[in-house]
Coordinates of C-alpha atoms and ligand atoms in Angstrom, one line a residue:
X1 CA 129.7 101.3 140.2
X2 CA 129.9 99.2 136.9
X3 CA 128.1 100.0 133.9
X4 CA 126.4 96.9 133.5
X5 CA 122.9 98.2 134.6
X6 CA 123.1 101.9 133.6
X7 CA 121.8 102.9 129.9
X8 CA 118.7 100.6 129.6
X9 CA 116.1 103.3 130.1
X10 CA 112.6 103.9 129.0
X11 CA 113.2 107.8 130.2
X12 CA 116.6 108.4 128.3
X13 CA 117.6 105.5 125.7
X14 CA 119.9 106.7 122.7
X15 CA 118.7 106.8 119.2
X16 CA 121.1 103.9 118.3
X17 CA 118.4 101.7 120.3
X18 CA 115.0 101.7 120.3
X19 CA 112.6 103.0 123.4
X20 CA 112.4 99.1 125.7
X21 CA 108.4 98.8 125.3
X22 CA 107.8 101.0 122.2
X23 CA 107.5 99.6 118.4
X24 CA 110.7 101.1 117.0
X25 CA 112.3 100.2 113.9
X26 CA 116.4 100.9 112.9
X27 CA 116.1 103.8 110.6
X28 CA 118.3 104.4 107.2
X29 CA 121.1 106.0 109.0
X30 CA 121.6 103.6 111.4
X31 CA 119.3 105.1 114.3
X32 CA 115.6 104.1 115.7
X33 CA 112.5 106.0 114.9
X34 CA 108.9 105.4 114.7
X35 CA 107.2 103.5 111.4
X36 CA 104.4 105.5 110.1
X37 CA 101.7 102.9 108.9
X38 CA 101.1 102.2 105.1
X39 CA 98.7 105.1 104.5
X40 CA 100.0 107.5 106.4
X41 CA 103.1 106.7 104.0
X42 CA 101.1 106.5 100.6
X43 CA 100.2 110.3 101.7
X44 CA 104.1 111.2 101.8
X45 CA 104.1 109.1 98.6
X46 CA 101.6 111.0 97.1
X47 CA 102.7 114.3 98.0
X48 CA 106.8 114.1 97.9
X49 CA 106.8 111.2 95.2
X50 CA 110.2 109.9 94.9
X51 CA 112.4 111.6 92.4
X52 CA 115.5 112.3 93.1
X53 CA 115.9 109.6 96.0
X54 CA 117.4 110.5 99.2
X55 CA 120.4 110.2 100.9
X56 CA 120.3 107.2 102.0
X57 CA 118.6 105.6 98.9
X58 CA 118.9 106.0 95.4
X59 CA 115.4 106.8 93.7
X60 CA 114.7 103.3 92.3
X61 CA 114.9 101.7 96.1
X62 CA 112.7 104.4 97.6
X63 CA 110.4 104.0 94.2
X64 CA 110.4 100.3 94.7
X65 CA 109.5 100.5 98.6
X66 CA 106.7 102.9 98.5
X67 CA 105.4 101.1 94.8
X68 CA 105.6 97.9 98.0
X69 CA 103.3 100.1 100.4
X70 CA 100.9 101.2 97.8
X71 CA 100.6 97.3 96.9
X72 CA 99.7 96.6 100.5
X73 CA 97.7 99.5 101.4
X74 CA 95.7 98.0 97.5
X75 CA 95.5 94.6 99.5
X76 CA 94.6 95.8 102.6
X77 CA 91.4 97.7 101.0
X78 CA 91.3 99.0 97.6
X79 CA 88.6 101.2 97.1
X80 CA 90.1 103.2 99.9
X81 CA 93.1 103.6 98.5
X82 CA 91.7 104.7 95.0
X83 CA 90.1 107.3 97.3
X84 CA 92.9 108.6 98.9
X85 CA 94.3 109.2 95.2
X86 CA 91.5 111.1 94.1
X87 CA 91.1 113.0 96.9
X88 CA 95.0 114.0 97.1
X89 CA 95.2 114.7 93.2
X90 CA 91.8 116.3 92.5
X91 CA 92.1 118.7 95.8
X92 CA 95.7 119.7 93.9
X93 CA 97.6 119.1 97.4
X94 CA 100.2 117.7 95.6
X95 CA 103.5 119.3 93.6
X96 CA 103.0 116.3 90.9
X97 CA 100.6 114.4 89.8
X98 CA 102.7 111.4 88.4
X99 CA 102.4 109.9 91.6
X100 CA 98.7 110.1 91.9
X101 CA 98.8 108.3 87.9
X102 CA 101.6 105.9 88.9
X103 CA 98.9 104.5 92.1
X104 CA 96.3 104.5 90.3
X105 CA 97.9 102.7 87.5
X106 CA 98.3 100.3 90.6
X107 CA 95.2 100.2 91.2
X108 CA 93.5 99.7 88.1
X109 CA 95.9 96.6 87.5
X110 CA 96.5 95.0 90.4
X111 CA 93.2 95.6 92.8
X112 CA 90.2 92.9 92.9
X113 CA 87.4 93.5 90.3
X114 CA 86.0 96.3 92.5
X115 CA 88.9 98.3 93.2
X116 CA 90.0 98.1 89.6
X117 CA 86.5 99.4 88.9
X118 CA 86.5 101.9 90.6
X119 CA 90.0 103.3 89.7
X120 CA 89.0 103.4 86.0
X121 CA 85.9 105.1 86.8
X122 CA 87.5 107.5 88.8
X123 CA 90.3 107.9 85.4
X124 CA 89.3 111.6 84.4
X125 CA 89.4 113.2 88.4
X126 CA 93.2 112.0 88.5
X127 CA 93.7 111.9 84.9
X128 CA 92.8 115.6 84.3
X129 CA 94.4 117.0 80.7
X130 CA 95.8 115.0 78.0
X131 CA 99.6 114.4 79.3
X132 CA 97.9 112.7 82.3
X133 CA 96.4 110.6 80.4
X134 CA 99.5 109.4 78.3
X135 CA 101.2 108.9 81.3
X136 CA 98.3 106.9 83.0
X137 CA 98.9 104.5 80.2
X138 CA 102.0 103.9 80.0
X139 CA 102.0 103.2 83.9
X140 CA 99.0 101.0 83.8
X141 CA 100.8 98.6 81.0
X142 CA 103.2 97.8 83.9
X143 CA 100.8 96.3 85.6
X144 CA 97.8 94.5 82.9
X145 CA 96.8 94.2 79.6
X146 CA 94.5 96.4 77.1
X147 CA 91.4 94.4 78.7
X148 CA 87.8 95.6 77.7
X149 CA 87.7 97.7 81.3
X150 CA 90.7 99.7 80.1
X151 CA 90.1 100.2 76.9
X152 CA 86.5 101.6 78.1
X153 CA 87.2 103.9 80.5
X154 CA 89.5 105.7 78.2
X155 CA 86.9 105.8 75.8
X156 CA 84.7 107.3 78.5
X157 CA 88.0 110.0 78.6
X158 CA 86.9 111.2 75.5
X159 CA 83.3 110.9 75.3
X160 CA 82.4 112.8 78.5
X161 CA 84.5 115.5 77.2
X162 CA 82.5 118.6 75.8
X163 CA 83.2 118.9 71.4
X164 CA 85.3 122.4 72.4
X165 CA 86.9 120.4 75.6
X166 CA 88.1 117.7 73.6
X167 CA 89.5 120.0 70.5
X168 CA 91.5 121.8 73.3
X169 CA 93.2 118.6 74.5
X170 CA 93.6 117.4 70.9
X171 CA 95.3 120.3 70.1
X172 CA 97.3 121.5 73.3
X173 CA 98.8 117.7 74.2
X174 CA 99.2 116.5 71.4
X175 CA 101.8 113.5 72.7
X176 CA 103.4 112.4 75.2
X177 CA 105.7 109.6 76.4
X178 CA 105.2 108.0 72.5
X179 CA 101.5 108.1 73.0
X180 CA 99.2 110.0 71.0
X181 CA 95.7 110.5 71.1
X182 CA 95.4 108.4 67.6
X183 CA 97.2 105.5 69.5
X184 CA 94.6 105.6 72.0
X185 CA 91.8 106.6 70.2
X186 CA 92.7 103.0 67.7
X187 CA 92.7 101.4 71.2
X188 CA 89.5 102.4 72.7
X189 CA 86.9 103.0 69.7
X190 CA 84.7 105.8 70.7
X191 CA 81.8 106.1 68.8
X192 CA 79.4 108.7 68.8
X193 CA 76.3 109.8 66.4
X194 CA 76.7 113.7 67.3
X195 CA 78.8 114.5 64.1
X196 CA 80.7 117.5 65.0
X197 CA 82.1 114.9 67.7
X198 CA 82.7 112.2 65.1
X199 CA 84.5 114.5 62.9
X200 CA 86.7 115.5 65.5
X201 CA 87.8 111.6 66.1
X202 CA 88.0 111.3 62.2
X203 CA 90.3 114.4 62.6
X204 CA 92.4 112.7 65.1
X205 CA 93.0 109.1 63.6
X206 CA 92.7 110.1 59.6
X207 CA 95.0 113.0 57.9
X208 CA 93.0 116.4 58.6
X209 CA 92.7 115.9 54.3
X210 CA 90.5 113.0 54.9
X211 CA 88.1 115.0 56.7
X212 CA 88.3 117.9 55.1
X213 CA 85.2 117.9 52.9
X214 CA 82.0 118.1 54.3
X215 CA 79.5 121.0 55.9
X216 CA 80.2 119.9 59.6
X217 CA 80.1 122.7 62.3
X218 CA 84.0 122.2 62.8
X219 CA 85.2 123.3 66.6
X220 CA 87.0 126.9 66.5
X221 CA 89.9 126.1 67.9
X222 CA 91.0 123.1 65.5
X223 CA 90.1 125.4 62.5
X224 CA 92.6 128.2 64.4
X225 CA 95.4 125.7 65.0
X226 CA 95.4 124.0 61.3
X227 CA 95.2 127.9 59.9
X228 CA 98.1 128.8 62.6
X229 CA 100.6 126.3 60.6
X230 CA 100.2 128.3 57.6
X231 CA 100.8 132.0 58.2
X232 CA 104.0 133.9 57.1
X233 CA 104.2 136.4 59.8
X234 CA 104.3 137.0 63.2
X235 CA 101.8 139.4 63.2
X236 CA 99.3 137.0 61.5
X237 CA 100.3 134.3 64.1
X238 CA 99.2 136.8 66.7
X239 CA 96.1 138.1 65.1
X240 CA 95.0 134.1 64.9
X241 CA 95.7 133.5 68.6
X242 CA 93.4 136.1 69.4
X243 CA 90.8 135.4 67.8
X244 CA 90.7 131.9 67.8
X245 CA 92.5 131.4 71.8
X246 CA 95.0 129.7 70.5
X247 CA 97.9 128.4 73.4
X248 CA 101.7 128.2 72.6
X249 CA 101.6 124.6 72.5
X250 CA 99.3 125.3 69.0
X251 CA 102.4 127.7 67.9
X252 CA 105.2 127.0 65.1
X253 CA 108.0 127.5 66.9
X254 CA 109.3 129.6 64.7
X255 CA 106.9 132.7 66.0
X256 CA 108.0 131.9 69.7
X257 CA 110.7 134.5 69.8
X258 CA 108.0 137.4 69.0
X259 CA 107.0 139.3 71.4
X260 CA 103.4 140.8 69.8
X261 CA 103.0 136.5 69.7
X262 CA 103.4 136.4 73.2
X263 CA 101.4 139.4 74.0
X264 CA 98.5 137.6 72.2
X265 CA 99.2 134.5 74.3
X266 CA 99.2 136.5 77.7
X267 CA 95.6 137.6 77.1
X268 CA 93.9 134.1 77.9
X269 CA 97.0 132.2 79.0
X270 CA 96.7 129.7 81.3
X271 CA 98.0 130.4 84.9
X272 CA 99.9 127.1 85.0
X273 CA 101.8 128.5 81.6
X274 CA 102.0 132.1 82.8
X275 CA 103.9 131.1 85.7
X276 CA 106.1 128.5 83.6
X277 CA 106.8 131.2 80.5
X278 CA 107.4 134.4 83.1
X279 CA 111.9 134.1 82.1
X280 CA 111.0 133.4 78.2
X281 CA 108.7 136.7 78.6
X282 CA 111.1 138.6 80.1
X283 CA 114.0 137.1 77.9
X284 CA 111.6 138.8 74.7
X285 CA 111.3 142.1 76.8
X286 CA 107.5 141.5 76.8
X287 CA 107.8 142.0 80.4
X288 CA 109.6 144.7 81.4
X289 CA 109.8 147.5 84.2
X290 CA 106.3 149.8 83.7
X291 CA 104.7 147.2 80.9
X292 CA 100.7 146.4 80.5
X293 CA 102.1 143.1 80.6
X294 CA 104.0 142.9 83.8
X295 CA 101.0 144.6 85.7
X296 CA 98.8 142.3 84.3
X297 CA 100.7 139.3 85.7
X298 CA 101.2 140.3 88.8
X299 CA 97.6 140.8 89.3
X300 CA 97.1 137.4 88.7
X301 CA 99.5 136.4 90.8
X302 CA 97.6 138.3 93.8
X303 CA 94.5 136.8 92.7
X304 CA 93.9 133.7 95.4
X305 CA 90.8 132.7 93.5
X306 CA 93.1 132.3 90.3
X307 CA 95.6 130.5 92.2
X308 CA 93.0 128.4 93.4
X309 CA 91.2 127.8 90.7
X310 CA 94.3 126.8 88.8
X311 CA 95.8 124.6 91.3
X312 CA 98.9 126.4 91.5
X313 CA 100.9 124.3 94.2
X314 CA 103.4 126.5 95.9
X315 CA 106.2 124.2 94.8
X316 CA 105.7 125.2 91.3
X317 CA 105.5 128.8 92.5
X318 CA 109.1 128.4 94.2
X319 CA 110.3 126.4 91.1
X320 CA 109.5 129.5 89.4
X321 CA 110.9 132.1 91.7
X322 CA 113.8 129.9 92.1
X323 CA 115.3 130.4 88.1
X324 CA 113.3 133.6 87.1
X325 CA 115.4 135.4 90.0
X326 CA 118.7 134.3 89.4
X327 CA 118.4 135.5 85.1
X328 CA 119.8 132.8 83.3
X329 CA 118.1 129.3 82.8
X330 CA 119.2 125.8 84.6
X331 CA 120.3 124.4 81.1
X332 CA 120.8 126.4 77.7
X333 CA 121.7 130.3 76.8
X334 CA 118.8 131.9 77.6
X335 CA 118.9 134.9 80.1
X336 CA 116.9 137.5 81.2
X337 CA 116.7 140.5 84.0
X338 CA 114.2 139.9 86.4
X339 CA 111.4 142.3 86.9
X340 CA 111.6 143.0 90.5
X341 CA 107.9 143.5 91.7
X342 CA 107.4 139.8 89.4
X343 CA 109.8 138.3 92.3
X344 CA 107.7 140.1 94.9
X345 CA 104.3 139.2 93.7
X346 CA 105.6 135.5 93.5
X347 CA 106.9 135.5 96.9
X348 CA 103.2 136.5 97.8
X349 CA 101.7 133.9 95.9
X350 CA 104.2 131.1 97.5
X351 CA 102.0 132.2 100.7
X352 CA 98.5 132.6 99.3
X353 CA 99.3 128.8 97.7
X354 CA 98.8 127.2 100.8
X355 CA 94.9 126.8 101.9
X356 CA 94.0 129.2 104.0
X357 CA 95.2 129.3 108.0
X358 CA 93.9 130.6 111.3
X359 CA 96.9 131.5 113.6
X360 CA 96.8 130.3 116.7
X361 CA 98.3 132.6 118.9
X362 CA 100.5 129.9 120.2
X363 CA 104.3 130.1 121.0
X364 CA 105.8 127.6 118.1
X365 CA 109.5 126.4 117.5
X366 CA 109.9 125.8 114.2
X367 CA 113.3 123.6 114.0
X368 CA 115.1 122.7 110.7
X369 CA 116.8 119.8 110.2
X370 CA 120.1 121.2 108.3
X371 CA 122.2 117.7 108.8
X372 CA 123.7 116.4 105.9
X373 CA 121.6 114.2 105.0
X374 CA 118.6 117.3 104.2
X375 CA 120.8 118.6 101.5
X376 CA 120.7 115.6 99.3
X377 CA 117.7 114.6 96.6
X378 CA 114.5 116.8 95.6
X379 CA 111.1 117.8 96.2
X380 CA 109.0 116.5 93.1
X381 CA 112.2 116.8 91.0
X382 CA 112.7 121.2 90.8
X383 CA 116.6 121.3 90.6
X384 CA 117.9 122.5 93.2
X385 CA 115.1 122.1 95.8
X386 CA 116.4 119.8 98.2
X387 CA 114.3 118.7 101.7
X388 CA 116.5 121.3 103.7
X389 CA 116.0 124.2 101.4
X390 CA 112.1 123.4 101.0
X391 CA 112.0 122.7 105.0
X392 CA 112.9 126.6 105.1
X393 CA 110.4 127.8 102.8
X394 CA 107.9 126.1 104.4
X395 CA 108.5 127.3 108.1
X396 CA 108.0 130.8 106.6
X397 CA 104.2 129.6 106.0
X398 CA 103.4 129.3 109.6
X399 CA 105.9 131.9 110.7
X400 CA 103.9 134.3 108.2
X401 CA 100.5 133.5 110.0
X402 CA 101.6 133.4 113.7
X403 CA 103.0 136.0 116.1
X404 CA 104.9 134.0 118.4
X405 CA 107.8 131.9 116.3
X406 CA 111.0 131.5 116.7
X407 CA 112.9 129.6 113.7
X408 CA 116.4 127.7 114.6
X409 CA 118.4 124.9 112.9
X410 CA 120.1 121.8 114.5
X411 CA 122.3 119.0 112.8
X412 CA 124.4 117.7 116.5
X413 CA 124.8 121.3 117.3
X414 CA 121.8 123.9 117.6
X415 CA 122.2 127.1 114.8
X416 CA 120.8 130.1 115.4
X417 CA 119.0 130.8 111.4
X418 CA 118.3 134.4 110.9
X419 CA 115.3 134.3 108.9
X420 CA 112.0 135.5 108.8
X421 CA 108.9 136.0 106.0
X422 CA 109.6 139.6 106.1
X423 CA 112.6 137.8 103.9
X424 CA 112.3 136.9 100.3
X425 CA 111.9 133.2 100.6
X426 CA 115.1 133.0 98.2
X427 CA 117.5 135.1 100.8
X428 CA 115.7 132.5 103.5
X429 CA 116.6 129.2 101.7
X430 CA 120.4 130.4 100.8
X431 CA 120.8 131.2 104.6
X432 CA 119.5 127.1 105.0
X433 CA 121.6 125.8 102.6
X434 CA 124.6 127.8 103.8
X435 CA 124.1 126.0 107.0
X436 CA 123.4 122.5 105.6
X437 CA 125.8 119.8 107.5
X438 CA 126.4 117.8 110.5
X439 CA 125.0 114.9 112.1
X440 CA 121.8 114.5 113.0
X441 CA 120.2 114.7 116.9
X442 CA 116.4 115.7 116.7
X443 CA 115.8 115.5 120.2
X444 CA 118.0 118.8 120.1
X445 CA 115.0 121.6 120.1
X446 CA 113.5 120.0 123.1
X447 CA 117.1 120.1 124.5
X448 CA 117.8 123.7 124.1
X449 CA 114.3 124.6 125.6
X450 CA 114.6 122.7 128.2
X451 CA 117.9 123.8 128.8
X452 CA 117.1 127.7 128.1
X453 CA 114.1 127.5 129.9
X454 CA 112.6 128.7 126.8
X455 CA 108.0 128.2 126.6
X456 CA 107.2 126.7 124.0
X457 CA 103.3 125.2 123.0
X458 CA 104.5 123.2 119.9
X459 CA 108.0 122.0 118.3
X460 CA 107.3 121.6 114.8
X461 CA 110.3 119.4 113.8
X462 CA 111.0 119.6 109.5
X463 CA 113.1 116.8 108.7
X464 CA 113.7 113.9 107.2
X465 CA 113.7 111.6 110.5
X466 CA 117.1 109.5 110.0
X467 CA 117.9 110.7 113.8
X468 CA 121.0 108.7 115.2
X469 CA 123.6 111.1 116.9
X470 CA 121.3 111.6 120.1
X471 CA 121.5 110.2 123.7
X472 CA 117.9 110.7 124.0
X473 CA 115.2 110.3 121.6
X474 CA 113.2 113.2 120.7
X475 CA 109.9 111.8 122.1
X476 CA 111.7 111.1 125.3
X477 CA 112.8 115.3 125.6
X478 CA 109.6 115.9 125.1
X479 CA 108.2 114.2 127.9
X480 CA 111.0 115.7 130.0
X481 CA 110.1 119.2 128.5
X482 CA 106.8 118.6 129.6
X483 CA 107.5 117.7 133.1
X484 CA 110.1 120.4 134.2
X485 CA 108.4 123.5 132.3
X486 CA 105.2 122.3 133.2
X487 CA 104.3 122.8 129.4
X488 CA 101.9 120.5 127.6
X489 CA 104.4 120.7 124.8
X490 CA 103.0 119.6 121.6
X491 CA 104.9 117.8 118.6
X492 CA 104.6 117.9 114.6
X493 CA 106.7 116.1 112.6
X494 CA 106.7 117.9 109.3
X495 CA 107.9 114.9 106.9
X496 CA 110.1 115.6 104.1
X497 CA 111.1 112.2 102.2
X498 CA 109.0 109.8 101.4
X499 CA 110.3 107.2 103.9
X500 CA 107.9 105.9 106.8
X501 CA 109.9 107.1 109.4
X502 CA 108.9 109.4 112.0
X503 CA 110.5 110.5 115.6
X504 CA 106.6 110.8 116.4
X505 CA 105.1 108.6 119.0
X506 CA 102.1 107.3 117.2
X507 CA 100.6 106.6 120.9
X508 CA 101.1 109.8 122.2
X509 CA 97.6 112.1 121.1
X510 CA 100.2 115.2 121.3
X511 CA 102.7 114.2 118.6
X512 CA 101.3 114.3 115.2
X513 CA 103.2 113.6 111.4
X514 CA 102.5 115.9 108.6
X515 CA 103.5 115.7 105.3
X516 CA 106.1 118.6 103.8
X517 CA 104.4 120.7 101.0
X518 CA 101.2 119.4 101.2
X519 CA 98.7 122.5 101.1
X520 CA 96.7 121.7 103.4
X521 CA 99.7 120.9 106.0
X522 CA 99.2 124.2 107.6
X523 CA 95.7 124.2 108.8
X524 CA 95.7 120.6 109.8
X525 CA 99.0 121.8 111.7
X526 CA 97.0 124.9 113.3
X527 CA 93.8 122.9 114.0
X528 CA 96.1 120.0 115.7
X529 CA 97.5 123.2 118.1
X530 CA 94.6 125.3 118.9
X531 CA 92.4 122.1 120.3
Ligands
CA601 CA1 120.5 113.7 108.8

């Protein structure tokens, strides 16, 4: 027989040509997937961001195309999209927030009068602490002038802050990107008639000499930081934190390396810093095996409420795990030996970082995409986190909550990966990156199944969706998974670059795209399972 009519198929069709019928575009490695629409991508944009790139495209091409969708999705309807970045950055779901600033930036400048409206009033939910701010600005002179609008709803930054709120800002960001809060403050005017407030403005825009003078009520912790500049000891540096709360940003940093300074600090220190200081801590043998100080921070650690409260995002938890276990910084001298129950209670907190999640009492195969093309760029920029490595980490989260889970990798070939959460997460991403190559074939979990009779409820696929290498397409396994095991066989796509591909059939009500690393991933993936 020739060959003329075999291969055009709507049941098996390889990935180098799209499904005949279905809307399929040619994907950056040369295969077909599935486009996600524009706001299903501005999620992936606001959760992965773009840093790093990916393998197939350097970050200013994958910057540039998703900047494009968040222009559309502001076109298409802007007050929606203003939403969306609220709701994303105020709820902490993602890693960073420069994303989040970048699109409102966007928004603010490029929106119709509404939309840029409503994305200045909506400045201080995304905009959150001082550094936001700066960067806000510098984003939103990409896209328009210092109109009244602009200039206003920073004001309104500063105004609707409390005196003690504003002081801590002041004091703790005190620049950023060449913006400081005298450049803005000489852009935006505030004026007030409460003088405590009026003197803090004086404070910021005239020499603290200027101001000096006078009988005003002057807010604790400016008096603490001007009188922190001046000691001559450690021990006085310390004694002034205390009382006054000063943070280390306030510090000289010629008391940093002292560890009665940083003993101080620990007492009211931020979670956020706690997390980010735990190798210089250790490095000062503040925190050492049997100290107050190490019992006290892994308390917080096992505190969900904290967590919570803080926003801790588990990527900045695994950032943190990631250097403080190896002893010895990415960049410089300084080294350290890790507290072992520190690791642990960070491992825990990775978990308890994610929202919440019923299991589901389901049989899940969670598959890794280890191809090549998974060990190239970052999630939100940690060194050394790349979408295969974090694809691991993640898969622990569900794995941790179900009972019934199996965890393998595929690139053309299916890998056996021995891990499990009874792992630390950092033995579970080496065995991942130790097993990072190969083409790439994600119809291969359905494959195996199928072909080991294995049950499975629900392949949950992490990858980055630049299939190419198969003779079937992934959705197309399914659908012959679900027909000779008789299986209902569900399918997440668990994105991890912010591309808008997907192997997800956006038609079919049992496929469903997730975004990597965003908290609340999870539960939408258990709820999606258990109805
Ligand atoms: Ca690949």
């Amino acid at each position: 027989m020739k060959k003329t009519y075999i291969g055009y198929s709507t049941r098996k069709t390889s990935q180098a040509e799209g499904i005949p019928g279905k809307n399929m575009v040619e994907n950056s490695a040369g295969g077909f997937a599935f486009a996600i629409d524009d706001w299903a991508r501005l999620d992936r944009f606001l959760i992965l961001g773009t840093e790093g790139g990916t393998y197939y495209a350097s970050e200013r091409k994958i910057t540039i195309e998703n900047a494009e969708c968040v222009r559309r999705c502001i076109a298409a309807d802007g007050i929606k999209t203003v939403d969306r970045i609220v709701e994303i950055s105020d709820t902490g779901r993602a890693p960073k927030n420069d994303p989040a600033l970048f699109a409102l930036a966007m928004c603010a400048g490029l929106g119709d009068e509404k939309t840029r409206k409503h994305a200045l009033d909506n400045l201080p939910k995304v905009a959150r602490i001082g550094t936001h701010l700066f960067h806000f600005v510098t984003y939103v002179e990409q896209f328009r002038g210092w109109g009244r609008s602009l200039s206003n709803a920073v004001k309104n930054w500063y105004q609707e802050k409390s005196v003690d709120d504003l002081a801590y800002q002041v004091v703790k960001y005190q620049s950023r990107d060449g913006w400081s809060h005298r450049d803005l403050l000489r852009l935006a005017h505030p004026k007030t008639d409460d003088p405590q407030r009026n003197w803090v403005y004086k404070y910021i825009t005239d020499s603290l000499s200027a101001v000096e003078k006078g009988d005003i009520d002057q807010p604790s912790l400016i008096v603490g930081f001007e009188a922190v500049k001046r000691v001559d000891s450690a021990k006085k540096a310390a004694y002034l934190i205390k009382e006054y709360g000063l943070t280390r940003e306030m510090i000289p940093t010629e008391w940093l390396n002292d560890p009665g300074v940083w003993e101080a600090l620990l007492e009211k220190m931020p979670m956020t810093a706690m997390i980010r200081n735990l190798a210089k801590m250790t490095n000062i043998s503040l925190l050492k095996p049997m100290s107050n100080a190490a019992r006290k921070i892994i308390s917080e650690l096992n505190n969900l409420e904290r967590l919570k409260k803080a926003r801790i995002h588990p990527i900045a938890i695994l950032s943190a795990l990631k250097i403080y276990q190896q002893g010895h910084g990415e960049r410089g001298s300084l080294t350290w030996e890790p507290v072992i129950q520190i690791v642990d209670a960070l491992d825990n907190a990775f978990y308890l970082s994610f929202d919440a999640v019923d299991p589901t009492n389901k049989r899940w195969l969670l598959a890794l995409d280890v191809s090549g093309s998974m060990s190239m760029g970052t999630i939100a920029g940690v060194p050394g986190l790349t979408p295969c490595i974090a694809s691991a980490a993640m898969s622990l989260v569900t794995a941790k909550t179900e009972k019934n889970w199996h965890i393998m990798g595929f690139s053309h070939e299916f890998k056996s990966l021995p891990i499990s959460p009874r792992q630390r997460i950092e033995d579970a991403m080496r065995v991942a990156r130790d097993n990072n190559f190969g083409n790439t074939d994600c119809a291969l979990p359905m494959l195996w199944a199928l072909k080991n009779n294995v049950e499975i409820d629900v392949f949950t696929i992490y990858t980055d969706n630049e299939t190419w290498a198969g003779h079937i397409h992934p959705c197309q396994a399914l659908e012959k998974y679900r027909q000779v095991v008789g299986i209902p066989a569900k399918l997440i796509v668990v994105g991890m670059t912010a591309t808008n591909f997907s192997i997800a059939d956006p038609n079919d009500a049992g496929m469903m795209d997730v975004v990597g690393f965003d908290t609340a991933a999870p539960q939408v993936m258990s709820d999606f399972v258990a109805h």
